[in-house]
Coordinates of C-alpha atoms and ligand atoms in Angstrom, one line a residue:
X1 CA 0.0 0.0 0.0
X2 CA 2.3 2.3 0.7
X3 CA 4.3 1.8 -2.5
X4 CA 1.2 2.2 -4.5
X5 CA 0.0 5.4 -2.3
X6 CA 3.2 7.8 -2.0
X7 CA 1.2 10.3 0.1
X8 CA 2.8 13.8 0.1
X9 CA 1.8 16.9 2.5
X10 CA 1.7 20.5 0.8
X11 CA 3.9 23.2 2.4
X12 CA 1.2 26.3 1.3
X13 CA -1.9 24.8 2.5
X14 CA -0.7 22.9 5.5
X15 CA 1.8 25.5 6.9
X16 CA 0.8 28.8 4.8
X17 CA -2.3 28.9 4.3
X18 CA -4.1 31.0 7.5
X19 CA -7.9 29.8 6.2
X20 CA -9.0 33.0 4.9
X21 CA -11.9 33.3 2.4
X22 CA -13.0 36.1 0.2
X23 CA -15.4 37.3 3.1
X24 CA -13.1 36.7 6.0
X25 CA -9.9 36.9 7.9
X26 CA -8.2 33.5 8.6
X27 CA -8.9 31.4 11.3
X28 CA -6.3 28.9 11.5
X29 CA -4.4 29.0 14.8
X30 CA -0.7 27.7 14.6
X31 CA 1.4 28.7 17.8
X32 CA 4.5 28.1 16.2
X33 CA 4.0 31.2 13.7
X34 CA 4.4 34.4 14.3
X35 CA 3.4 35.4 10.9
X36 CA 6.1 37.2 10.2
X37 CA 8.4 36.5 7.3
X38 CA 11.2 36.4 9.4
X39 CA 14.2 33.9 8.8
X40 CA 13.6 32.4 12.1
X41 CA 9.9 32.0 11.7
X42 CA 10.6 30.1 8.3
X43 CA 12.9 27.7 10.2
X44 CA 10.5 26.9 13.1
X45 CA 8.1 26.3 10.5
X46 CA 10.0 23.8 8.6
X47 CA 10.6 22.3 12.2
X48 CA 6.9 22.0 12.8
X49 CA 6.6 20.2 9.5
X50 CA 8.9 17.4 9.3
X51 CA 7.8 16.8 12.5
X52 CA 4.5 16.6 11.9
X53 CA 5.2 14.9 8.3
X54 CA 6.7 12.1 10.3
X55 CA 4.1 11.6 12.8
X56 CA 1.6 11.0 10.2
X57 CA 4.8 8.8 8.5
X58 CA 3.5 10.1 5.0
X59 CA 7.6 9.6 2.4
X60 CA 7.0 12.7 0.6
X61 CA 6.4 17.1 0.5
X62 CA 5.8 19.4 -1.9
X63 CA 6.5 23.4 -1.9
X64 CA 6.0 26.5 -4.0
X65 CA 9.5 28.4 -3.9
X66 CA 7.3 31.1 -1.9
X67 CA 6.3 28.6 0.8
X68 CA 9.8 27.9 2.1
X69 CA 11.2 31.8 1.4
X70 CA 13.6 33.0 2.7
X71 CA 15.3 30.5 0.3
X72 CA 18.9 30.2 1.6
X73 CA 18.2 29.4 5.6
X74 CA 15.4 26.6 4.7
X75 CA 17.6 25.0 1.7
X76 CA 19.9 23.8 4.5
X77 CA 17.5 23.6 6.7
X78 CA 15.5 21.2 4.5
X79 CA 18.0 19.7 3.6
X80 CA 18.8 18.1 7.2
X81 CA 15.2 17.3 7.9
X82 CA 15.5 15.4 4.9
X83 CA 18.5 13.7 5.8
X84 CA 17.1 12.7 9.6
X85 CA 13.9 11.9 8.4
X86 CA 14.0 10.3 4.8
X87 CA 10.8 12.6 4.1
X88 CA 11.2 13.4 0.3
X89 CA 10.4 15.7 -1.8
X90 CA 7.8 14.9 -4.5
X91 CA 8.1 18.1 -6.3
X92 CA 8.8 21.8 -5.9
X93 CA 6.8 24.2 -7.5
X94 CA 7.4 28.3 -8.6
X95 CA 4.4 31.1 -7.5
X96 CA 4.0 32.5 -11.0
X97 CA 0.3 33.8 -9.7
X98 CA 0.5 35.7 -6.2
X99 CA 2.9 39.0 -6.5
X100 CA 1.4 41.7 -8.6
X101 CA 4.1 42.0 -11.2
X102 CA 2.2 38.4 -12.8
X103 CA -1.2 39.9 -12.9
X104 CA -1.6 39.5 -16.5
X105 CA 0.4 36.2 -16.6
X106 CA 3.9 35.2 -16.5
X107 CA 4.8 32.8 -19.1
X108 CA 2.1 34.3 -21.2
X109 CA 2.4 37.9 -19.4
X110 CA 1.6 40.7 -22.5
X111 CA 4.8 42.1 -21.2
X112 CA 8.5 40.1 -22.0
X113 CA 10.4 41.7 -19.2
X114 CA 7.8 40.0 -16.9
X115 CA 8.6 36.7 -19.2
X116 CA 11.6 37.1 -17.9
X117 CA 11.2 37.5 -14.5
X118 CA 9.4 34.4 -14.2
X119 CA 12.0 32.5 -15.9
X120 CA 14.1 33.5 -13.7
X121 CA 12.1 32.5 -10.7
X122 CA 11.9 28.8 -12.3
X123 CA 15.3 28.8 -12.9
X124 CA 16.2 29.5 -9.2
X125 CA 13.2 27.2 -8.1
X126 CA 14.4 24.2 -10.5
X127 CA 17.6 24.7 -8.9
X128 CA 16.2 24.5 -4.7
X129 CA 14.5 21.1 -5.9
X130 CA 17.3 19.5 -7.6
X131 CA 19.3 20.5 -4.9
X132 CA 16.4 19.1 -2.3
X133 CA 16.9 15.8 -5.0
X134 CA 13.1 16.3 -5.5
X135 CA 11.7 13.6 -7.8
X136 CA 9.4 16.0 -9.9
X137 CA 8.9 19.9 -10.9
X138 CA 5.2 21.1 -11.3
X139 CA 4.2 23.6 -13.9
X140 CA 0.5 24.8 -12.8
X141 CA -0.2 28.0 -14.9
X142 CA -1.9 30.1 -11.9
X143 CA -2.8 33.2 -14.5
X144 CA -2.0 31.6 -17.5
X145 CA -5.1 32.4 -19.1
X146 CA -7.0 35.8 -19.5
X147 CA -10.3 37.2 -18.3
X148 CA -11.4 38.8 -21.8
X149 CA -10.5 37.8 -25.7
X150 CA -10.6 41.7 -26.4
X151 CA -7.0 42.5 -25.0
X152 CA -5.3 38.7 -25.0
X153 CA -3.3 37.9 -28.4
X154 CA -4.0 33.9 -27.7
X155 CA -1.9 32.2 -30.4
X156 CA 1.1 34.5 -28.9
X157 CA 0.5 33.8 -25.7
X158 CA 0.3 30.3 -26.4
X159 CA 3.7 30.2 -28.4
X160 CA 5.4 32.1 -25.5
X161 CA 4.2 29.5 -23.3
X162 CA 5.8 26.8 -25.1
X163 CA 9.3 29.1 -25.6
X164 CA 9.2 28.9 -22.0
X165 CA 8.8 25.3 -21.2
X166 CA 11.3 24.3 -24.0
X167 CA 13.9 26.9 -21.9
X168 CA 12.8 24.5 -18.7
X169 CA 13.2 21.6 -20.7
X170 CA 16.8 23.2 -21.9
X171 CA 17.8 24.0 -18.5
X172 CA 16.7 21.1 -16.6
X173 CA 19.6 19.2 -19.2
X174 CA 21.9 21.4 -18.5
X175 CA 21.7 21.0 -14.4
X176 CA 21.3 17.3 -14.8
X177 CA 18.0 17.5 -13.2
X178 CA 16.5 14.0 -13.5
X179 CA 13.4 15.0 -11.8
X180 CA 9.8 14.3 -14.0
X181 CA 7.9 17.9 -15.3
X182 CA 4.4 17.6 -14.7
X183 CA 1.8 20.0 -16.3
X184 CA -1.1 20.4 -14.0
X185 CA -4.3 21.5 -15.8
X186 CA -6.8 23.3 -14.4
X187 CA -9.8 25.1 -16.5
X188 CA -10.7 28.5 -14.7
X189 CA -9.2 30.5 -11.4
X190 CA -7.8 32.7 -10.8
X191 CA -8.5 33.9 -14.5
X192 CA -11.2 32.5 -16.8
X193 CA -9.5 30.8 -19.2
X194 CA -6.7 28.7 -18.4
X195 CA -4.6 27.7 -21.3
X196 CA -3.8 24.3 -19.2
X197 CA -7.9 24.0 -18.6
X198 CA -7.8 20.2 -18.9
X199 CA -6.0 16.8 -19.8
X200 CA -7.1 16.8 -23.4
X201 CA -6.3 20.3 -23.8
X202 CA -2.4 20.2 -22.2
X203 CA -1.6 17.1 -24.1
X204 CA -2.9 18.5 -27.3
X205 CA -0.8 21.9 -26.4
X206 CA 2.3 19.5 -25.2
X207 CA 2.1 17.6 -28.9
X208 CA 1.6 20.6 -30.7
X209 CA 4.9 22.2 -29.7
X210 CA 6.2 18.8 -29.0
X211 CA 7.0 18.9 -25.5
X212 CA 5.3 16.0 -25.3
X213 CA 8.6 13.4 -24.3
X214 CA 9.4 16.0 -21.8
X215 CA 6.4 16.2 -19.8
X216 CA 3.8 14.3 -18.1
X217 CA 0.4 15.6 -16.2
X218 CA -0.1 16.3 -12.6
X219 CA -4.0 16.1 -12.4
X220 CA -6.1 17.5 -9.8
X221 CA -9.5 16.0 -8.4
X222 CA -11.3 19.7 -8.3
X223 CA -9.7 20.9 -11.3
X224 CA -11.5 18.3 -13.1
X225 CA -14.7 18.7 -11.5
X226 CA -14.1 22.3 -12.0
X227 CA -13.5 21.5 -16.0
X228 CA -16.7 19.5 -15.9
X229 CA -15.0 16.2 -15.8
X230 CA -14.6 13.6 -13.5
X231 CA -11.3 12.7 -12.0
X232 CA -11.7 9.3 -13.2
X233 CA -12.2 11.0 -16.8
X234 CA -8.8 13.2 -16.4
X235 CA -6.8 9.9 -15.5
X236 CA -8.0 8.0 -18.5
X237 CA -7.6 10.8 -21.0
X238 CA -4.2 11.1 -19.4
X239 CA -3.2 7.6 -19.2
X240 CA -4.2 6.7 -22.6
X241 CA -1.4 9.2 -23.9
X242 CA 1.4 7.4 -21.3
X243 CA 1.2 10.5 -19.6
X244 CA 0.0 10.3 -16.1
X245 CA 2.2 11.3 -13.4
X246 CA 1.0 12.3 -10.1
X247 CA -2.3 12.9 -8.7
X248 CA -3.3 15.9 -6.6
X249 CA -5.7 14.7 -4.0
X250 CA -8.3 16.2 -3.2
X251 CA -12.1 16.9 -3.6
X252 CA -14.3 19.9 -4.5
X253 CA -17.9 20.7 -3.3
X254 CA -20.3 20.3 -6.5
X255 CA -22.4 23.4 -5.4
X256 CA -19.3 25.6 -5.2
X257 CA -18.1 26.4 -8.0
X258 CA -14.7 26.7 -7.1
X259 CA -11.4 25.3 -6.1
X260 CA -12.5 24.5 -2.6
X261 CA -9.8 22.3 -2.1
X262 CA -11.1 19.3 0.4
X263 CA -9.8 16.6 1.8
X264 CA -10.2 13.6 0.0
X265 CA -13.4 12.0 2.0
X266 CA -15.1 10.3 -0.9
X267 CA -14.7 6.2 -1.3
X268 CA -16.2 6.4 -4.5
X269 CA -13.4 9.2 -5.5
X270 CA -10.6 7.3 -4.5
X271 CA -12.2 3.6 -5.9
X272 CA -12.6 5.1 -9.2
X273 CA -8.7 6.9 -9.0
X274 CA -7.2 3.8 -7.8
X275 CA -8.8 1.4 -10.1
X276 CA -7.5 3.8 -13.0
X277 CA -4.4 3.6 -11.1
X278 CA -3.9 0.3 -10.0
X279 CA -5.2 -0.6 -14.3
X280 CA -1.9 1.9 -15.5
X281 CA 0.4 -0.6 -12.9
X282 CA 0.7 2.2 -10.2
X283 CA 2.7 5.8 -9.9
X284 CA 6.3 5.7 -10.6
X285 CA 7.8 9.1 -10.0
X286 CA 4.6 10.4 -9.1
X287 CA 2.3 10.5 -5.3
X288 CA -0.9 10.9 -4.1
X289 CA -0.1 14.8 -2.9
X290 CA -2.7 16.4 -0.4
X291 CA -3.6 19.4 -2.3
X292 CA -6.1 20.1 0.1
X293 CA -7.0 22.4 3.5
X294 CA -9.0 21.8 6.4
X295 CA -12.5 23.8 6.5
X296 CA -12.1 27.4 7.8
X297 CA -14.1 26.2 10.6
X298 CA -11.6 23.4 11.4
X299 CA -8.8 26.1 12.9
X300 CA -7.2 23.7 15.3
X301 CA -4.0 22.2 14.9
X302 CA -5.6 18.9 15.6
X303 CA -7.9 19.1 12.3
X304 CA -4.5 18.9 10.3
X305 CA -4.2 15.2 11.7
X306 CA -7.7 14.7 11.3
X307 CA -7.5 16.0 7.9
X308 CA -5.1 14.1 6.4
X309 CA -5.7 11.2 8.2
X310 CA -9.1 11.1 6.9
X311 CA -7.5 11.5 3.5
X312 CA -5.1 9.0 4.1
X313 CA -8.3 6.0 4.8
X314 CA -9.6 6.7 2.5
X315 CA -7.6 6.5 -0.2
X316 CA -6.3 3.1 1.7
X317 CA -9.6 2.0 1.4
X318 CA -9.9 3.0 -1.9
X319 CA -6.9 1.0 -3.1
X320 CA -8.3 -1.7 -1.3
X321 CA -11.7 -2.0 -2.9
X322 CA -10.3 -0.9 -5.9
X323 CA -7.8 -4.2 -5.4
X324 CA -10.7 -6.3 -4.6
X325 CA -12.4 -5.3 -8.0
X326 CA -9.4 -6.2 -9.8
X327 CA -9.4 -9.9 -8.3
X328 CA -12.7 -10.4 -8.3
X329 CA -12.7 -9.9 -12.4
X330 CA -15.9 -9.3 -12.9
X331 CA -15.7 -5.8 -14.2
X332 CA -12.7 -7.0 -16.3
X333 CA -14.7 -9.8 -17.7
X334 CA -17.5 -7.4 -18.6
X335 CA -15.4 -5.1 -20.4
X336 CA -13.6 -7.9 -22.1
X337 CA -17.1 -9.4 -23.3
X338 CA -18.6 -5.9 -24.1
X339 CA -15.6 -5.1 -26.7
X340 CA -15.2 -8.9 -27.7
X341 CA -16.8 -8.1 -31.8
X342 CA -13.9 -6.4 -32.1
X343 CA -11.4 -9.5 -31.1
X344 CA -12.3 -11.4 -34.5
X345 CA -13.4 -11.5 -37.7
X346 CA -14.0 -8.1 -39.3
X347 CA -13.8 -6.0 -36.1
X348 CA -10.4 -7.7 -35.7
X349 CA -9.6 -6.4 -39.2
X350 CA -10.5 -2.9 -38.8
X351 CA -8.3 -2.7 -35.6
X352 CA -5.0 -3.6 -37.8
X353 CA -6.5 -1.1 -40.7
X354 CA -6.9 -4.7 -43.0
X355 CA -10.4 -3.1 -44.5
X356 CA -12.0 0.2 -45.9
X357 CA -14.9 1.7 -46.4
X358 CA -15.9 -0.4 -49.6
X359 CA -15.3 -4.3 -48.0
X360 CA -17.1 -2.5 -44.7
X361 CA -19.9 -2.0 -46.9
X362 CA -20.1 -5.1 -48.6
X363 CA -19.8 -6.7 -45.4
X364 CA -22.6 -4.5 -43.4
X365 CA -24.9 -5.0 -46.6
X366 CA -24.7 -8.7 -46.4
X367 CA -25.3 -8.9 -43.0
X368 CA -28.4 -6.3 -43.3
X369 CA -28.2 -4.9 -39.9
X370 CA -25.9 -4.5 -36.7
X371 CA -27.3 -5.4 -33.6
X372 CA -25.7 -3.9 -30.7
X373 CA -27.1 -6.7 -29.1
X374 CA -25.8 -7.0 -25.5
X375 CA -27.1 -4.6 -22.5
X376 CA -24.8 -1.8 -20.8
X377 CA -25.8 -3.0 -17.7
X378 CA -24.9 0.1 -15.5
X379 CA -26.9 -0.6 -12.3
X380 CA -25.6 -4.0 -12.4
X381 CA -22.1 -2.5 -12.5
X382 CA -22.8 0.2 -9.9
X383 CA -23.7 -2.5 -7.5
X384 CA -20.7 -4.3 -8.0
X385 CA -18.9 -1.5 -6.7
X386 CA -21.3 -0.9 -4.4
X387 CA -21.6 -4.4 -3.2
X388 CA -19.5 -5.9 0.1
X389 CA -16.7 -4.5 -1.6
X390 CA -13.8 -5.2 1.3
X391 CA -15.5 -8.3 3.0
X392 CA -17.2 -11.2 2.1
X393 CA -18.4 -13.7 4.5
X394 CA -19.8 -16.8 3.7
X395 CA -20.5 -20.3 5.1
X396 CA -17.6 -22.9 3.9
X397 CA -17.6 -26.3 5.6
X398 CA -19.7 -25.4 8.5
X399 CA -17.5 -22.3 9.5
X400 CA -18.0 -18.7 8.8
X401 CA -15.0 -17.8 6.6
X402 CA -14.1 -13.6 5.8
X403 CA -12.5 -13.0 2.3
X404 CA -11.2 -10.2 1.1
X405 CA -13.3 -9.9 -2.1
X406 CA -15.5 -7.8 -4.1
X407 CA -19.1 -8.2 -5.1
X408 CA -22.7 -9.3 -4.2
X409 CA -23.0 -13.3 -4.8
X410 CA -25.3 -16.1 -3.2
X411 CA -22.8 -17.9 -0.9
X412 CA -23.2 -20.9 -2.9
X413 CA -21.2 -18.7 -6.0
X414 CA -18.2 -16.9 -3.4
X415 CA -15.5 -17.2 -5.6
X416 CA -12.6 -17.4 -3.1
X417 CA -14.2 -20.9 -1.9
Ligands
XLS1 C1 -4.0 25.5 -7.5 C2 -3.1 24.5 -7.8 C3 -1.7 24.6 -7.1 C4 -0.7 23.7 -7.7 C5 0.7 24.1 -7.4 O1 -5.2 25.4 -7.7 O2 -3.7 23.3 -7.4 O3 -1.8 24.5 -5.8 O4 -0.9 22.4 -7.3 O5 1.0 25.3 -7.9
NI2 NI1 -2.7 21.4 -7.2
NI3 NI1 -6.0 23.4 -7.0

C-alpha cells in the first residue's frame, strides 16, 4: 500500500495557508508562527513540518519556492530534515500567480520583461528542488489564461508559453536535473480561461509544440470537476497518452463552483482513482499529494491530523476496494465481453487497418443490420462497486470464513471458496 499510495503533504496549504476566504480573515491558529516573514519564523516552520510529516509517516512534500522563502536558511535547513527523516520531496513548484508583477500572466504575461522574470524565478526554483533531489517539478499555470479575448493575443500567448517550457526543458539538461515535469491542468481561477484547462487540452498543447517526451500531467480532483469532468475522466484521458504522473488529491464541493480544495473524504473518489491507477500498474515518480486544506471552521491544529488522516483511509480504502475489484474480475470480464466483436473476424480487421470503407460496406450489406445486441448494464455495475466490496463472509464447511473480495454473490457462488 504504501508503494502504491506515495502520500505527500503540501507546504502552502498545511503551513501557509491562515484559512481566509473572500469574506473573511483567517482562522487557523498555529502557535509556532508568528506570521512574520522572518528567517527564524521560516525555520520553526520547517521544524513543525517534518515533524509533523513524520508523525503521520507520510515519504514525501511538496512546496511552492514562496512557501519555504527566505530560500537560503530553509535550503539547508530542509536539507537536514530530509536527511534525519528520509521525508522526500515529491516536487517543488514556482508562485508565478500571487505577486502583482504576474497579474496578467507570466509565461504568457503581455509584457516580455515579466517573461523574464518568471524564468528567472523557475530557474532558481528548479535549482532548490534539484538541490532538495526532489523527484518532480510542477508547472500549474496560476494566470496563465485571460479574463477577456478583447486585449489577449492567444496564439502569442500560447507560443510564448511553449518558448518557456522548451527553456525549462533546456535547463533542466543542463543542471542534470532527473526529476519528471508535470503540467497540472486546471480550466478557470484565478482567471477565466486557463490555457492548461484540462487533460485533453495540455496534451494537445504539449504535442503541438512537441513537448510531449518532456512532460507528463499532474492532475487534480477539483480541477476536473471544476473542468466538468470527472477525476476518473482526467486519468484515463491522461493515461491513454502514457502520460500520467502524479495525482493531486483532493475533492471539491459540486455546489461551489470553485477550487475549494477538500480533503479527499469520498470512497467512490478514491475507488474510481485507484482502479484507474492500479489498471496503468501504479505511480512511478509520481504520489498521491494532499492538495487540500482543512475547512475554515476546522482552525485547530488537531484538524490537520484529522484532515489528512481522513485522506489518508480513505484512499487506503480505496486501493483496497479498488484491489478487490481487480481480483474479483468481474468488471474485467464485462469489459472484455462488451468489446469482444472487435477480437475477430471483421472488427479484428479494422483494428490492424486490413479493411476500408468499400469491404465495410459489402460486409454490413450482407449482413443487413448490426445489432448492438448486449445490455450496458450500468446498475448492475454500480452495485458491484457498491456491493460488500472489502468483506465477504460466507458459510464454507460449517465455518463462517471472511474473504477479502468484491461483489454481491449467493454464498453458494463466493468465488474465493
Ligand atoms: C491551484 C493548484 C496549485 C498547484 C501548485 O489550484 O492546485 O496548488 O498544485 O502550484
Ligand atoms: Ni494542485
Ligand atoms: Ni487546485
Amino acid at each position: 500500500m504504501e508503494d502504491h499510495l506515495r502520500f505527500s503533504v503540501v507546504y502552502w496549504h498545511t503551513f501557509r495557508n491562515r484559512l481566509s476566504d473572500p469574506f473573511g480573515v483567517g482562522t487557523a491558529i498555529r502557535p509556532w508562527d508568528d506570521g512574520t516573514e522572518s528567517v527564524k519564523n521560516a525555520q520553526k516552520r520547517v521544524c513543525v513540518a517534518f515533524e509533523f510529516m513524520e508523525k503521520l509517516g507520510v515519504p514525501f512534500y511538496a512546496f511552492h519556492d514562496r512557501d519555504v522563502a527566505p530560500e537560503g536558511a530553509n535550503l539547508k535547513e530542509s536539507n537536514r530534515k530530509q536527511e534525519r527523516t528520509g521525508i522526500k520531496l515529491l516536487w517543488g513548484t514556482a508562485c508565478l500567480f500571487a505577486h502583482p508583477r504576474y497579474v496578467h500572466g507570466a509565461a504568457t504575461s503581455c509584457n516580455a520583461d515579466v517573461f523574464a522574470y518568471a524564468a528567472a524565478q523557475v530557474k532558481k526554483a528548479m535549482d532548490v528542488t534539484h538541490a532538495l533531489r526532489g523527484e518532480g517539478y510542477v508547472f500549474w499555470g496560476g494566470r496563465e489564461g485571460y479574463y477577456t479575448l478583447l486585449n489577449t493575443d492567444m496564439k502569442r500567448e500560447l507560443d510564448h508559453l511553449a518558448r518557456f517550457l522548451h527553456m525549462a526543458v533546456d535547463y533542466k539538461k543542463r543542471i542534470g536535473f532527473k526529476g519528471q515535469f508535470y503540467i497540472e491542468p486546471k480550466p478557470k481561477e484565478p482567471t477565466k480561461h486557463q490555457y492548461d484547462s484540462d487533460a485533453a487540452a495540455c496534451l494537445n498543447f504539449l504535442r503541438e509544440y512537441d513537448l510531449l517526451k518532456e512532460f507528463k500531467l499532474n492532475l487534480e480532483t477539483n480541477h476536473a470537476t471544476l473542468a466538468g469532468h470527472s477525476m476518473q475522466h482526467e486519468l484515463e484521458v491522461a493515461i491513454a497518452a502514457g502520460a500520467l504522473g502524479s495525482i493531486d488529491a483532493n475533492m471539491g464541493d459540486l455546489f461551489l463552483g470553485w477550487d475549494t480544495d477538500q480533503f479527499p473524504t469520498d470512497l467512490y473518489l478514491t475507488t474510481q482513482v485507484m482502479l484507474s491507477i492500479l489498471k496503468m500498474g501504479g505511480l512511478t515518480t509520481g504520489g498521491t499529494n494532499f492538495d487540500a486544506k482543512p475547512r475554515r471552521e476546522s482552525f485547530e491544529p488537531m484538524d490537520l491530523f484529522y484532515a489528512h488522516i481522513a485522506g489518508m483511509d480513505t484512499f487506503a480504502r480505496g486501493l483496497k476496494i479498488a484491489a478487490a475489484i481487480r481480483k474479483d474480475g468481474r468488471l474485467e470480464e464485462f469489459l472484455k465481453e462488451r468489446y469482444s466483436s472487435w477480437d475477430t473476424g471483421i472488427g479484428a480487421k479494422i483494428e490492424k487497418g486490413k479493411t476500408d470503407f468499400g469491404e465495410l460496406e459489402a460486409y454490413i450489406t450482407k449482413k443487413g443490420e448490426a445489432n448492438p445486441n448486449a445490455s450496458g448494464r450500468q446498475e448492475l455495475l454500480e452495485a458491484l462497486i457498491n456491493g460488500p466490496g472489502l468483506i465477504v463472509k460466507c458459510r464454507s464447511a460449517g465455518a463462517l470464513k471472511t474473504h477479502a473480495f468484491s461483489g454481491i454473490v449467493p454464498r453458494s457462488r463466493c468465488p474465493p471458496c
